[in-house]
Amino acid sequence: MGNPEPRRGADHNVMREVNRSLVLAVVKEGGRVSRASIARATTLAKPTVSAIVDELIADGLVREVGTGTTATSGGRPPIMLEYNASSQLVLGVHIGARRTTVAVADGSGAESARRQFDTPSGPAGDSLTVIAEKARAVLPAGAELAAVGAVLPGLTDFHRGVCLLAPNLGWRDVPVAELLTAELDAPVHVHNAGQAAAVAENLEGVGGRVDDLALLYAGTGLSAGVLSGGRVLHGTGGTAGEIGHCRVPGGTEPCKCGNVGCLETVASGPALVRFARRAIEGGAHSVLDDLFEATDVAAAARGGDAVAAGAVAEVGRNLGLAASWVVNAYNPAVLVFGGGLAAIADLLLPHMTETSTEFTLGPAGTEIRVSALGPDAEVRGAVLLALQQSETYYRVVFRA
Ligand SMILES: [Zn+2]
């Protein structure tokens, strides 16, 4: 990805917006700063900084908060500035296979309201209308949203704002950003659950704010949310990190994507159930009866059931294989184990770590950590991505 460097003779208004974004970024990240320190950090001329700060104060984005200490050379103590987090409002929407969560947050990411409800069934357009209605109900009256982060359980194309495929919702090629923008009158940015969880774990969970992080998102399906330079790696069609649909040699199980033998058919919650069922059908004795889910397999494994323990070990080893693919492909500093299966990380991790260590390149140096945010990761990611996306332009320029 190239950085959009301002061209010579670039439109004056564009430069103005860029400079404004630069100044706002310094104020946001710096805590309390003076005009002089903004000028130093941005290398903008002091009069330019002063004019922009006046504008940001008038718009309510920045406020003056008393005076700082005088420089050793003497002179007047500088007036200090800080970001007014309450000036911006973002909405995070996590649409899960069963439950949907909406959260309203300010410019610092602090939530003022959150609501959870059953994911509406029916056609995608109708579902999104209901979700938008419920989101509007938690917004303060007359509120204007700076951005919306929408997180989905499936393949997404961030660039077009489209849900490519979400088998659990029955969605295919749904223009989520377009539909929600029409409902909520704000820019909507669409990500998958793994990407959202990766951002949330990095900023608020076990990630530790590293530049390069990957999150193995394992539950009903399997994907990886990959961060490069602290930002989500999307790829050209938006499907970077969809390792769940890499074919495992010898795989025979049909996948929801239409292919056969995808990695997620052997490294997911449904795989846990299928491996246990296969052993029982083969004549093995187990406490598991005819109808059981992944959570039942985990409980039986804890109770010492050999069939369940075998299924856990097999899925754990396959997740270890998945982890090694992600680490070899992206070489992250931290690999987070997230998604629904992370709830039984204590059972899976020993098998996972053993296999991933075996197949990971020696010098990778990646540390595997288990999600700290649990079921909060996706909605926090939705909020944080809304904030990040509303800042994208200056971020890119700032890092150039
Ligand atoms: Zn597949």
PDB file of C-alpha atoms in Angstrom, residues 104-381:
ATOM      1  CA  VAL A 104     -22.105   4.355  21.593  1.00  0.00           C
ATOM      2  CA  ALA A 105     -18.734   5.859  22.494  1.00  0.00           C
ATOM      3  CA  ASP A 106     -16.996   9.238  22.562  1.00  0.00           C
ATOM      4  CA  GLY A 107     -13.781  10.242  20.792  1.00  0.00           C
ATOM      5  CA  SER A 108     -11.685   8.485  23.440  1.00  0.00           C
ATOM      6  CA  GLY A 109     -13.577   5.218  22.976  1.00  0.00           C
ATOM      7  CA  ALA A 110     -15.364   5.464  26.337  1.00  0.00           C
ATOM      8  CA  GLU A 111     -18.848   3.972  26.027  1.00  0.00           C
ATOM      9  CA  SER A 112     -21.938   5.836  27.172  1.00  0.00           C
ATOM     10  CA  ALA A 113     -24.461   3.185  26.148  1.00  0.00           C
ATOM     11  CA  ARG A 114     -24.547  -0.413  25.029  1.00  0.00           C
ATOM     12  CA  ARG A 115     -27.417  -2.699  24.076  1.00  0.00           C
ATOM     13  CA  GLN A 116     -27.601  -6.343  23.077  1.00  0.00           C
ATOM     14  CA  PHE A 117     -30.453  -8.099  21.275  1.00  0.00           C
ATOM     15  CA  ASP A 118     -31.169 -11.162  19.138  1.00  0.00           C
ATOM     16  CA  THR A 119     -29.793 -10.751  15.624  1.00  0.00           C
ATOM     17  CA  PRO A 120     -32.872 -10.090  13.453  1.00  0.00           C
ATOM     18  CA  SER A 121     -33.566 -12.853  10.963  1.00  0.00           C
ATOM     19  CA  GLY A 122     -34.938 -12.426   7.441  1.00  0.00           C
ATOM     20  CA  PRO A 123     -33.483 -10.636   4.410  1.00  0.00           C
ATOM     21  CA  ALA A 124     -30.227  -8.736   5.053  1.00  0.00           C
ATOM     22  CA  GLY A 125     -31.739  -5.344   4.189  1.00  0.00           C
ATOM     23  CA  ASP A 126     -34.588  -5.789   6.688  1.00  0.00           C
ATOM     24  CA  SER A 127     -32.193  -7.038   9.381  1.00  0.00           C
ATOM     25  CA  LEU A 128     -29.960  -4.001   8.939  1.00  0.00           C
ATOM     26  CA  THR A 129     -32.962  -1.670   9.154  1.00  0.00           C
ATOM     27  CA  VAL A 130     -33.965  -3.225  12.482  1.00  0.00           C
ATOM     28  CA  ILE A 131     -30.383  -3.053  13.765  1.00  0.00           C
ATOM     29  CA  ALA A 132     -30.146   0.634  12.755  1.00  0.00           C
ATOM     30  CA  GLU A 133     -33.456   1.346  14.519  1.00  0.00           C
ATOM     31  CA  LYS A 134     -32.178  -0.244  17.724  1.00  0.00           C
ATOM     32  CA  ALA A 135     -28.893   1.660  17.400  1.00  0.00           C
ATOM     33  CA  ARG A 136     -30.729   4.974  16.961  1.00  0.00           C
ATOM     34  CA  ALA A 137     -32.665   4.225  20.133  1.00  0.00           C
ATOM     35  CA  VAL A 138     -29.464   4.265  22.212  1.00  0.00           C
ATOM     36  CA  LEU A 139     -28.091   7.456  20.631  1.00  0.00           C
ATOM     37  CA  PRO A 140     -28.630  10.768  22.409  1.00  0.00           C
ATOM     38  CA  ALA A 141     -31.395  12.844  20.771  1.00  0.00           C
ATOM     39  CA  GLY A 142     -30.103  14.802  17.766  1.00  0.00           C
ATOM     40  CA  ALA A 143     -26.692  13.163  17.966  1.00  0.00           C
ATOM     41  CA  GLU A 144     -24.449  13.251  14.900  1.00  0.00           C
ATOM     42  CA  LEU A 145     -22.204  10.256  14.385  1.00  0.00           C
ATOM     43  CA  ALA A 146     -18.599  10.782  13.243  1.00  0.00           C
ATOM     44  CA  ALA A 147     -18.301   7.160  12.115  1.00  0.00           C
ATOM     45  CA  VAL A 148     -19.814   3.712  12.480  1.00  0.00           C
ATOM     46  CA  GLY A 149     -17.844   0.477  12.791  1.00  0.00           C
ATOM     47  CA  ALA A 150     -19.833  -2.557  11.633  1.00  0.00           C
ATOM     48  CA  VAL A 151     -18.453  -6.007  12.449  1.00  0.00           C
ATOM     49  CA  LEU A 152     -19.752  -9.158  10.782  1.00  0.00           C
ATOM     50  CA  PRO A 153     -19.373 -12.914  11.203  1.00  0.00           C
ATOM     51  CA  GLY A 154     -18.039 -13.734   7.743  1.00  0.00           C
ATOM     52  CA  LEU A 155     -16.008 -12.598   4.774  1.00  0.00           C
ATOM     53  CA  THR A 156     -16.000  -8.844   4.268  1.00  0.00           C
ATOM     54  CA  ASP A 157     -14.634  -6.453   1.665  1.00  0.00           C
ATOM     55  CA  PHE A 158     -13.576  -3.394   3.631  1.00  0.00           C
ATOM     56  CA  HIS A 159     -12.894  -1.341   0.507  1.00  0.00           C
ATOM     57  CA  ARG A 160     -16.442  -1.670  -0.834  1.00  0.00           C
ATOM     58  CA  GLY A 161     -18.114  -2.051   2.567  1.00  0.00           C
ATOM     59  CA  VAL A 162     -19.679  -5.333   1.485  1.00  0.00           C
ATOM     60  CA  CYS A 163     -20.343  -8.550   3.383  1.00  0.00           C
ATOM     61  CA  LEU A 164     -19.150 -11.116   0.828  1.00  0.00           C
ATOM     62  CA  LEU A 165     -20.364 -14.205   2.656  1.00  0.00           C
ATOM     63  CA  ALA A 166     -21.796 -14.850   6.109  1.00  0.00           C
ATOM     64  CA  PRO A 167     -23.273 -18.373   6.053  1.00  0.00           C
ATOM     65  CA  ASN A 168     -24.541 -18.060   9.640  1.00  0.00           C
ATOM     66  CA  LEU A 169     -26.657 -15.062   8.634  1.00  0.00           C
ATOM     67  CA  GLY A 170     -27.493 -16.378   5.169  1.00  0.00           C
ATOM     68  CA  TRP A 171     -25.864 -13.271   3.675  1.00  0.00           C
ATOM     69  CA  ARG A 172     -23.991 -13.041   0.395  1.00  0.00           C
ATOM     70  CA  ASP A 173     -22.777  -9.822  -1.292  1.00  0.00           C
ATOM     71  CA  VAL A 174     -24.688  -7.514   1.033  1.00  0.00           C
ATOM     72  CA  PRO A 175     -23.756  -3.801   0.693  1.00  0.00           C
ATOM     73  CA  VAL A 176     -23.705  -3.263   4.467  1.00  0.00           C
ATOM     74  CA  ALA A 177     -21.930   0.114   4.432  1.00  0.00           C
ATOM     75  CA  GLU A 178     -24.321   1.562   1.862  1.00  0.00           C
ATOM     76  CA  LEU A 179     -27.439   0.291   3.657  1.00  0.00           C
ATOM     77  CA  LEU A 180     -26.322   1.406   7.128  1.00  0.00           C
ATOM     78  CA  THR A 181     -25.055   4.780   5.899  1.00  0.00           C
ATOM     79  CA  ALA A 182     -28.522   5.461   4.510  1.00  0.00           C
ATOM     80  CA  GLU A 183     -30.031   4.559   7.897  1.00  0.00           C
ATOM     81  CA  LEU A 184     -27.536   6.250  10.212  1.00  0.00           C
ATOM     82  CA  ASP A 185     -26.305   9.177   8.094  1.00  0.00           C
ATOM     83  CA  ALA A 186     -22.628   8.535   8.848  1.00  0.00           C
ATOM     84  CA  PRO A 187     -19.663   6.827   7.166  1.00  0.00           C
ATOM     85  CA  VAL A 188     -19.805   3.083   7.912  1.00  0.00           C
ATOM     86  CA  HIS A 189     -16.691   0.893   7.904  1.00  0.00           C
ATOM     87  CA  VAL A 190     -17.136  -2.848   7.605  1.00  0.00           C
ATOM     88  CA  HIS A 191     -14.780  -5.447   9.104  1.00  0.00           C
ATOM     89  CA  ASN A 192     -14.989  -9.105  10.002  1.00  0.00           C
ATOM     90  CA  ALA A 193     -15.040 -10.285  13.598  1.00  0.00           C
ATOM     91  CA  GLY A 194     -11.415 -11.463  13.598  1.00  0.00           C
ATOM     92  CA  GLN A 195     -10.135  -8.093  12.426  1.00  0.00           C
ATOM     93  CA  ALA A 196     -12.192  -6.277  15.050  1.00  0.00           C
ATOM     94  CA  ALA A 197     -11.022  -8.605  17.813  1.00  0.00           C
ATOM     95  CA  ALA A 198      -7.396  -8.110  16.711  1.00  0.00           C
ATOM     96  CA  VAL A 199      -7.665  -4.327  17.032  1.00  0.00           C
ATOM     97  CA  ALA A 200      -9.440  -4.545  20.388  1.00  0.00           C
ATOM     98  CA  GLU A 201      -6.953  -7.043  21.850  1.00  0.00           C
ATOM     99  CA  ASN A 202      -4.038  -4.944  20.642  1.00  0.00           C
ATOM    100  CA  LEU A 203      -5.298  -1.671  22.113  1.00  0.00           C
ATOM    101  CA  GLU A 204      -7.185  -2.886  25.184  1.00  0.00           C
ATOM    102  CA  GLY A 205      -6.434  -6.574  25.678  1.00  0.00           C
ATOM    103  CA  VAL A 206      -3.352  -8.799  25.615  1.00  0.00           C
ATOM    104  CA  GLY A 207      -1.717  -7.294  22.514  1.00  0.00           C
ATOM    105  CA  GLY A 208       0.243  -4.539  24.224  1.00  0.00           C
ATOM    106  CA  ARG A 209      -0.057  -2.063  21.331  1.00  0.00           C
ATOM    107  CA  VAL A 210       2.454  -3.758  19.072  1.00  0.00           C
ATOM    108  CA  ASP A 211       2.852  -2.901  15.376  1.00  0.00           C
ATOM    109  CA  ASP A 212       2.489  -6.449  14.111  1.00  0.00           C
ATOM    110  CA  LEU A 213      -0.180  -8.652  15.622  1.00  0.00           C
ATOM    111  CA  ALA A 214      -2.335 -11.474  14.364  1.00  0.00           C
ATOM    112  CA  LEU A 215      -5.429 -12.889  16.017  1.00  0.00           C
ATOM    113  CA  LEU A 216      -6.516 -16.414  15.249  1.00  0.00           C
ATOM    114  CA  TYR A 217     -10.293 -16.156  15.407  1.00  0.00           C
ATOM    115  CA  ALA A 218     -11.713 -19.613  15.984  1.00  0.00           C
ATOM    116  CA  GLY A 219     -15.354 -20.397  16.617  1.00  0.00           C
ATOM    117  CA  THR A 220     -18.008 -21.492  14.134  1.00  0.00           C
ATOM    118  CA  GLY A 221     -15.419 -20.676  11.466  1.00  0.00           C
ATOM    119  CA  LEU A 222     -11.754 -19.759  11.371  1.00  0.00           C
ATOM    120  CA  SER A 223      -9.998 -16.598  10.208  1.00  0.00           C
ATOM    121  CA  ALA A 224      -7.086 -14.402  11.181  1.00  0.00           C
ATOM    122  CA  GLY A 225      -7.216 -10.674  11.879  1.00  0.00           C
ATOM    123  CA  VAL A 226      -3.826  -9.313  10.894  1.00  0.00           C
ATOM    124  CA  LEU A 227      -2.434  -5.935  11.988  1.00  0.00           C
ATOM    125  CA  SER A 228       0.530  -4.393  10.223  1.00  0.00           C
ATOM    126  CA  GLY A 229       1.826  -1.084  11.543  1.00  0.00           C
ATOM    127  CA  GLY A 230      -1.030  -1.278  14.051  1.00  0.00           C
ATOM    128  CA  ARG A 231      -3.631  -1.184  11.258  1.00  0.00           C
ATOM    129  CA  VAL A 232      -5.796  -3.943   9.814  1.00  0.00           C
ATOM    130  CA  LEU A 233      -4.268  -5.572   6.753  1.00  0.00           C
ATOM    131  CA  HIS A 234      -7.119  -5.855   4.252  1.00  0.00           C
ATOM    132  CA  GLY A 235      -5.491  -6.969   1.021  1.00  0.00           C
ATOM    133  CA  THR A 236      -6.737  -5.944  -2.394  1.00  0.00           C
ATOM    134  CA  GLY A 237     -10.158  -7.604  -2.170  1.00  0.00           C
ATOM    135  CA  GLY A 238     -10.480  -7.246   1.599  1.00  0.00           C
ATOM    136  CA  THR A 239     -10.019 -10.930   2.400  1.00  0.00           C
ATOM    137  CA  ALA A 240      -6.437 -10.924   3.749  1.00  0.00           C
ATOM    138  CA  GLY A 241      -6.164 -13.298   6.707  1.00  0.00           C
ATOM    139  CA  GLU A 242      -8.961 -15.667   5.630  1.00  0.00           C
ATOM    140  CA  ILE A 243      -6.808 -18.704   6.360  1.00  0.00           C
ATOM    141  CA  GLY A 244      -9.854 -20.787   7.261  1.00  0.00           C
ATOM    142  CA  HIS A 245     -10.414 -21.317   3.551  1.00  0.00           C
ATOM    143  CA  CYS A 246      -6.928 -22.590   2.771  1.00  0.00           C
ATOM    144  CA  ARG A 247      -7.197 -26.202   1.723  1.00  0.00           C
ATOM    145  CA  VAL A 248      -5.740 -28.864   3.962  1.00  0.00           C
ATOM    146  CA  PRO A 249      -4.156 -31.653   1.863  1.00  0.00           C
ATOM    147  CA  GLY A 250      -6.391 -34.717   2.127  1.00  0.00           C
ATOM    148  CA  GLY A 251      -9.334 -32.731   3.486  1.00  0.00           C
ATOM    149  CA  THR A 252     -12.718 -34.136   2.434  1.00  0.00           C
ATOM    150  CA  GLU A 253     -15.299 -32.163   4.403  1.00  0.00           C
ATOM    151  CA  PRO A 254     -17.453 -29.705   2.393  1.00  0.00           C
ATOM    152  CA  CYS A 255     -16.997 -26.093   3.533  1.00  0.00           C
ATOM    153  CA  LYS A 256     -19.616 -23.343   3.749  1.00  0.00           C
ATOM    154  CA  CYS A 257     -17.649 -21.391   1.127  1.00  0.00           C
ATOM    155  CA  GLY A 258     -18.436 -24.057  -1.476  1.00  0.00           C
ATOM    156  CA  ASN A 259     -15.005 -25.701  -1.521  1.00  0.00           C
ATOM    157  CA  VAL A 260     -13.983 -28.981   0.065  1.00  0.00           C
ATOM    158  CA  GLY A 261     -11.384 -29.605   2.764  1.00  0.00           C
ATOM    159  CA  CYS A 262     -10.896 -26.041   4.004  1.00  0.00           C
ATOM    160  CA  LEU A 263      -8.866 -25.594   7.205  1.00  0.00           C
ATOM    161  CA  GLU A 264     -11.916 -24.373   9.133  1.00  0.00           C
ATOM    162  CA  THR A 265     -13.663 -27.699   8.560  1.00  0.00           C
ATOM    163  CA  VAL A 266     -11.052 -29.309  10.861  1.00  0.00           C
ATOM    164  CA  ALA A 267     -10.171 -26.382  13.169  1.00  0.00           C
ATOM    165  CA  SER A 268     -13.399 -24.923  14.567  1.00  0.00           C
ATOM    166  CA  GLY A 269     -16.309 -25.564  16.946  1.00  0.00           C
ATOM    167  CA  PRO A 270     -18.215 -27.692  14.401  1.00  0.00           C
ATOM    168  CA  ALA A 271     -15.035 -29.762  13.865  1.00  0.00           C
ATOM    169  CA  LEU A 272     -14.971 -30.516  17.594  1.00  0.00           C
ATOM    170  CA  VAL A 273     -18.480 -31.939  17.353  1.00  0.00           C
ATOM    171  CA  ARG A 274     -17.780 -33.859  14.156  1.00  0.00           C
ATOM    172  CA  PHE A 275     -14.609 -35.507  15.456  1.00  0.00           C
ATOM    173  CA  ALA A 276     -16.441 -36.669  18.587  1.00  0.00           C
ATOM    174  CA  ARG A 277     -19.369 -37.980  16.532  1.00  0.00           C
ATOM    175  CA  ARG A 278     -17.042 -39.828  14.166  1.00  0.00           C
ATOM    176  CA  ALA A 279     -15.392 -41.622  17.112  1.00  0.00           C
ATOM    177  CA  ILE A 280     -18.783 -42.566  18.603  1.00  0.00           C
ATOM    178  CA  GLU A 281     -20.019 -43.845  15.238  1.00  0.00           C
ATOM    179  CA  GLY A 282     -16.823 -45.877  15.059  1.00  0.00           C
ATOM    180  CA  GLY A 283     -17.889 -47.670  18.252  1.00  0.00           C
ATOM    181  CA  ALA A 284     -16.090 -45.685  20.950  1.00  0.00           C
ATOM    182  CA  HIS A 285     -17.887 -45.219  24.274  1.00  0.00           C
ATOM    183  CA  SER A 286     -18.616 -41.669  25.395  1.00  0.00           C
ATOM    184  CA  VAL A 287     -20.854 -39.746  27.792  1.00  0.00           C
ATOM    185  CA  LEU A 288     -21.913 -37.650  24.795  1.00  0.00           C
ATOM    186  CA  ASP A 289     -25.327 -38.617  23.423  1.00  0.00           C
ATOM    187  CA  ASP A 290     -26.887 -38.092  20.009  1.00  0.00           C
ATOM    188  CA  LEU A 291     -27.272 -34.335  20.073  1.00  0.00           C
ATOM    189  CA  PHE A 292     -24.396 -32.303  21.403  1.00  0.00           C
ATOM    190  CA  GLU A 293     -22.578 -29.052  20.757  1.00  0.00           C
ATOM    191  CA  ALA A 294     -18.971 -27.888  21.051  1.00  0.00           C
ATOM    192  CA  THR A 295     -19.536 -26.779  24.652  1.00  0.00           C
ATOM    193  CA  ASP A 296     -20.756 -30.306  25.538  1.00  0.00           C
ATOM    194  CA  VAL A 297     -17.598 -31.804  24.043  1.00  0.00           C
ATOM    195  CA  ALA A 298     -15.485 -29.420  26.144  1.00  0.00           C
ATOM    196  CA  ALA A 299     -17.418 -30.295  29.308  1.00  0.00           C
ATOM    197  CA  ALA A 300     -17.087 -34.035  28.609  1.00  0.00           C
ATOM    198  CA  ALA A 301     -13.342 -33.617  28.007  1.00  0.00           C
ATOM    199  CA  ARG A 302     -13.026 -31.893  31.374  1.00  0.00           C
ATOM    200  CA  GLY A 303     -14.894 -34.809  32.924  1.00  0.00           C
ATOM    201  CA  GLY A 304     -12.319 -37.251  31.563  1.00  0.00           C
ATOM    202  CA  ASP A 305     -14.275 -38.582  28.565  1.00  0.00           C
ATOM    203  CA  ALA A 306     -11.706 -40.089  26.193  1.00  0.00           C
ATOM    204  CA  VAL A 307     -13.701 -39.442  23.000  1.00  0.00           C
ATOM    205  CA  ALA A 308     -14.178 -35.781  23.893  1.00  0.00           C
ATOM    206  CA  ALA A 309     -10.542 -35.420  24.912  1.00  0.00           C
ATOM    207  CA  GLY A 310      -9.492 -36.937  21.585  1.00  0.00           C
ATOM    208  CA  ALA A 311     -11.651 -34.478  19.639  1.00  0.00           C
ATOM    209  CA  VAL A 312     -10.224 -31.574  21.665  1.00  0.00           C
ATOM    210  CA  ALA A 313      -6.676 -32.767  20.967  1.00  0.00           C
ATOM    211  CA  GLU A 314      -7.337 -33.083  17.229  1.00  0.00           C
ATOM    212  CA  VAL A 315      -8.896 -29.624  16.927  1.00  0.00           C
ATOM    213  CA  GLY A 316      -6.103 -28.237  19.128  1.00  0.00           C
ATOM    214  CA  ARG A 317      -3.432 -29.675  16.830  1.00  0.00           C
ATOM    215  CA  ASN A 318      -5.218 -28.297  13.760  1.00  0.00           C
ATOM    216  CA  LEU A 319      -5.423 -24.880  15.391  1.00  0.00           C
ATOM    217  CA  GLY A 320      -1.682 -25.199  16.034  1.00  0.00           C
ATOM    218  CA  LEU A 321      -1.215 -25.838  12.327  1.00  0.00           C
ATOM    219  CA  ALA A 322      -3.312 -22.744  11.582  1.00  0.00           C
ATOM    220  CA  ALA A 323      -1.215 -20.735  14.052  1.00  0.00           C
ATOM    221  CA  SER A 324       1.992 -21.840  12.337  1.00  0.00           C
ATOM    222  CA  TRP A 325       0.620 -20.758   8.942  1.00  0.00           C
ATOM    223  CA  VAL A 326      -0.275 -17.328  10.301  1.00  0.00           C
ATOM    224  CA  VAL A 327       3.081 -16.910  12.056  1.00  0.00           C
ATOM    225  CA  ASN A 328       5.082 -18.069   9.025  1.00  0.00           C
ATOM    226  CA  ALA A 329       3.055 -15.874   6.670  1.00  0.00           C
ATOM    227  CA  TYR A 330       2.850 -12.669   8.714  1.00  0.00           C
ATOM    228  CA  ASN A 331       5.544 -12.970  11.416  1.00  0.00           C
ATOM    229  CA  PRO A 332       3.600 -11.062  14.085  1.00  0.00           C
ATOM    230  CA  ALA A 333       5.135 -10.109  17.443  1.00  0.00           C
ATOM    231  CA  VAL A 334       2.045 -11.470  19.168  1.00  0.00           C
ATOM    232  CA  LEU A 335      -0.449 -14.113  18.068  1.00  0.00           C
ATOM    233  CA  VAL A 336      -3.695 -13.879  20.022  1.00  0.00           C
ATOM    234  CA  PHE A 337      -5.992 -16.881  20.299  1.00  0.00           C
ATOM    235  CA  GLY A 338      -9.504 -15.408  20.144  1.00  0.00           C
ATOM    236  CA  GLY A 339     -13.087 -16.184  19.130  1.00  0.00           C
ATOM    237  CA  GLY A 340     -15.532 -18.558  20.826  1.00  0.00           C
ATOM    238  CA  LEU A 341     -13.051 -21.427  21.140  1.00  0.00           C
ATOM    239  CA  ALA A 342     -10.709 -19.237  23.216  1.00  0.00           C
ATOM    240  CA  ALA A 343     -13.182 -19.842  26.063  1.00  0.00           C
ATOM    241  CA  ILE A 344     -11.713 -23.372  26.276  1.00  0.00           C
ATOM    242  CA  ALA A 345      -8.125 -22.263  25.636  1.00  0.00           C
ATOM    243  CA  ASP A 346      -6.979 -24.179  28.725  1.00  0.00           C
ATOM    244  CA  LEU A 347      -7.983 -27.437  26.951  1.00  0.00           C
ATOM    245  CA  LEU A 348      -6.828 -26.531  23.440  1.00  0.00           C
ATOM    246  CA  LEU A 349      -3.660 -24.534  24.029  1.00  0.00           C
ATOM    247  CA  PRO A 350      -1.310 -27.377  25.031  1.00  0.00           C
ATOM    248  CA  HIS A 351      -2.053 -29.239  21.758  1.00  0.00           C
ATOM    249  CA  MET A 352      -2.066 -26.019  19.765  1.00  0.00           C
ATOM    250  CA  THR A 353       1.278 -24.805  21.091  1.00  0.00           C
ATOM    251  CA  GLU A 354       2.979 -28.140  20.538  1.00  0.00           C
ATOM    252  CA  THR A 355       1.976 -28.281  16.862  1.00  0.00           C
ATOM    253  CA  SER A 356       2.568 -24.600  16.144  1.00  0.00           C
ATOM    254  CA  THR A 357       6.048 -24.793  17.679  1.00  0.00           C
ATOM    255  CA  GLU A 358       6.817 -27.784  15.482  1.00  0.00           C
ATOM    256  CA  PHE A 359       5.814 -26.035  12.258  1.00  0.00           C
ATOM    257  CA  THR A 360       6.792 -22.436  12.953  1.00  0.00           C
ATOM    258  CA  LEU A 361      10.043 -21.123  11.534  1.00  0.00           C
ATOM    259  CA  GLY A 362      12.730 -20.917  14.198  1.00  0.00           C
ATOM    260  CA  PRO A 363      13.423 -17.170  14.155  1.00  0.00           C
ATOM    261  CA  ALA A 364       9.763 -16.081  14.106  1.00  0.00           C
ATOM    262  CA  GLY A 365       9.851 -15.054  17.789  1.00  0.00           C
ATOM    263  CA  THR A 366       6.083 -14.862  18.083  1.00  0.00           C
ATOM    264  CA  GLU A 367       4.422 -15.060  21.467  1.00  0.00           C
ATOM    265  CA  ILE A 368       1.020 -16.808  21.695  1.00  0.00           C
ATOM    266  CA  ARG A 369      -1.420 -15.194  24.119  1.00  0.00           C
ATOM    267  CA  VAL A 370      -5.061 -15.960  24.888  1.00  0.00           C
ATOM    268  CA  SER A 371      -7.748 -13.259  24.400  1.00  0.00           C
ATOM    269  CA  ALA A 372      -8.302 -11.111  27.489  1.00  0.00           C
ATOM    270  CA  LEU A 373     -11.476  -9.407  26.263  1.00  0.00           C
ATOM    271  CA  GLY A 374     -13.462 -12.587  25.542  1.00  0.00           C
ATOM    272  CA  PRO A 375     -16.954 -11.878  24.147  1.00  0.00           C
ATOM    273  CA  ASP A 376     -16.350  -8.104  24.453  1.00  0.00           C
ATOM    274  CA  ALA A 377     -13.601  -8.120  21.813  1.00  0.00           C
ATOM    275  CA  GLU A 378     -15.811  -7.743  18.728  1.00  0.00           C
ATOM    276  CA  VAL A 379     -17.917  -4.801  19.889  1.00  0.00           C
ATOM    277  CA  ARG A 380     -14.900  -2.997  21.367  1.00  0.00           C
ATOM    278  CA  GLY A 381     -13.189  -3.584  18.032  1.00  0.00           C
TER     279      GLY A 381
END
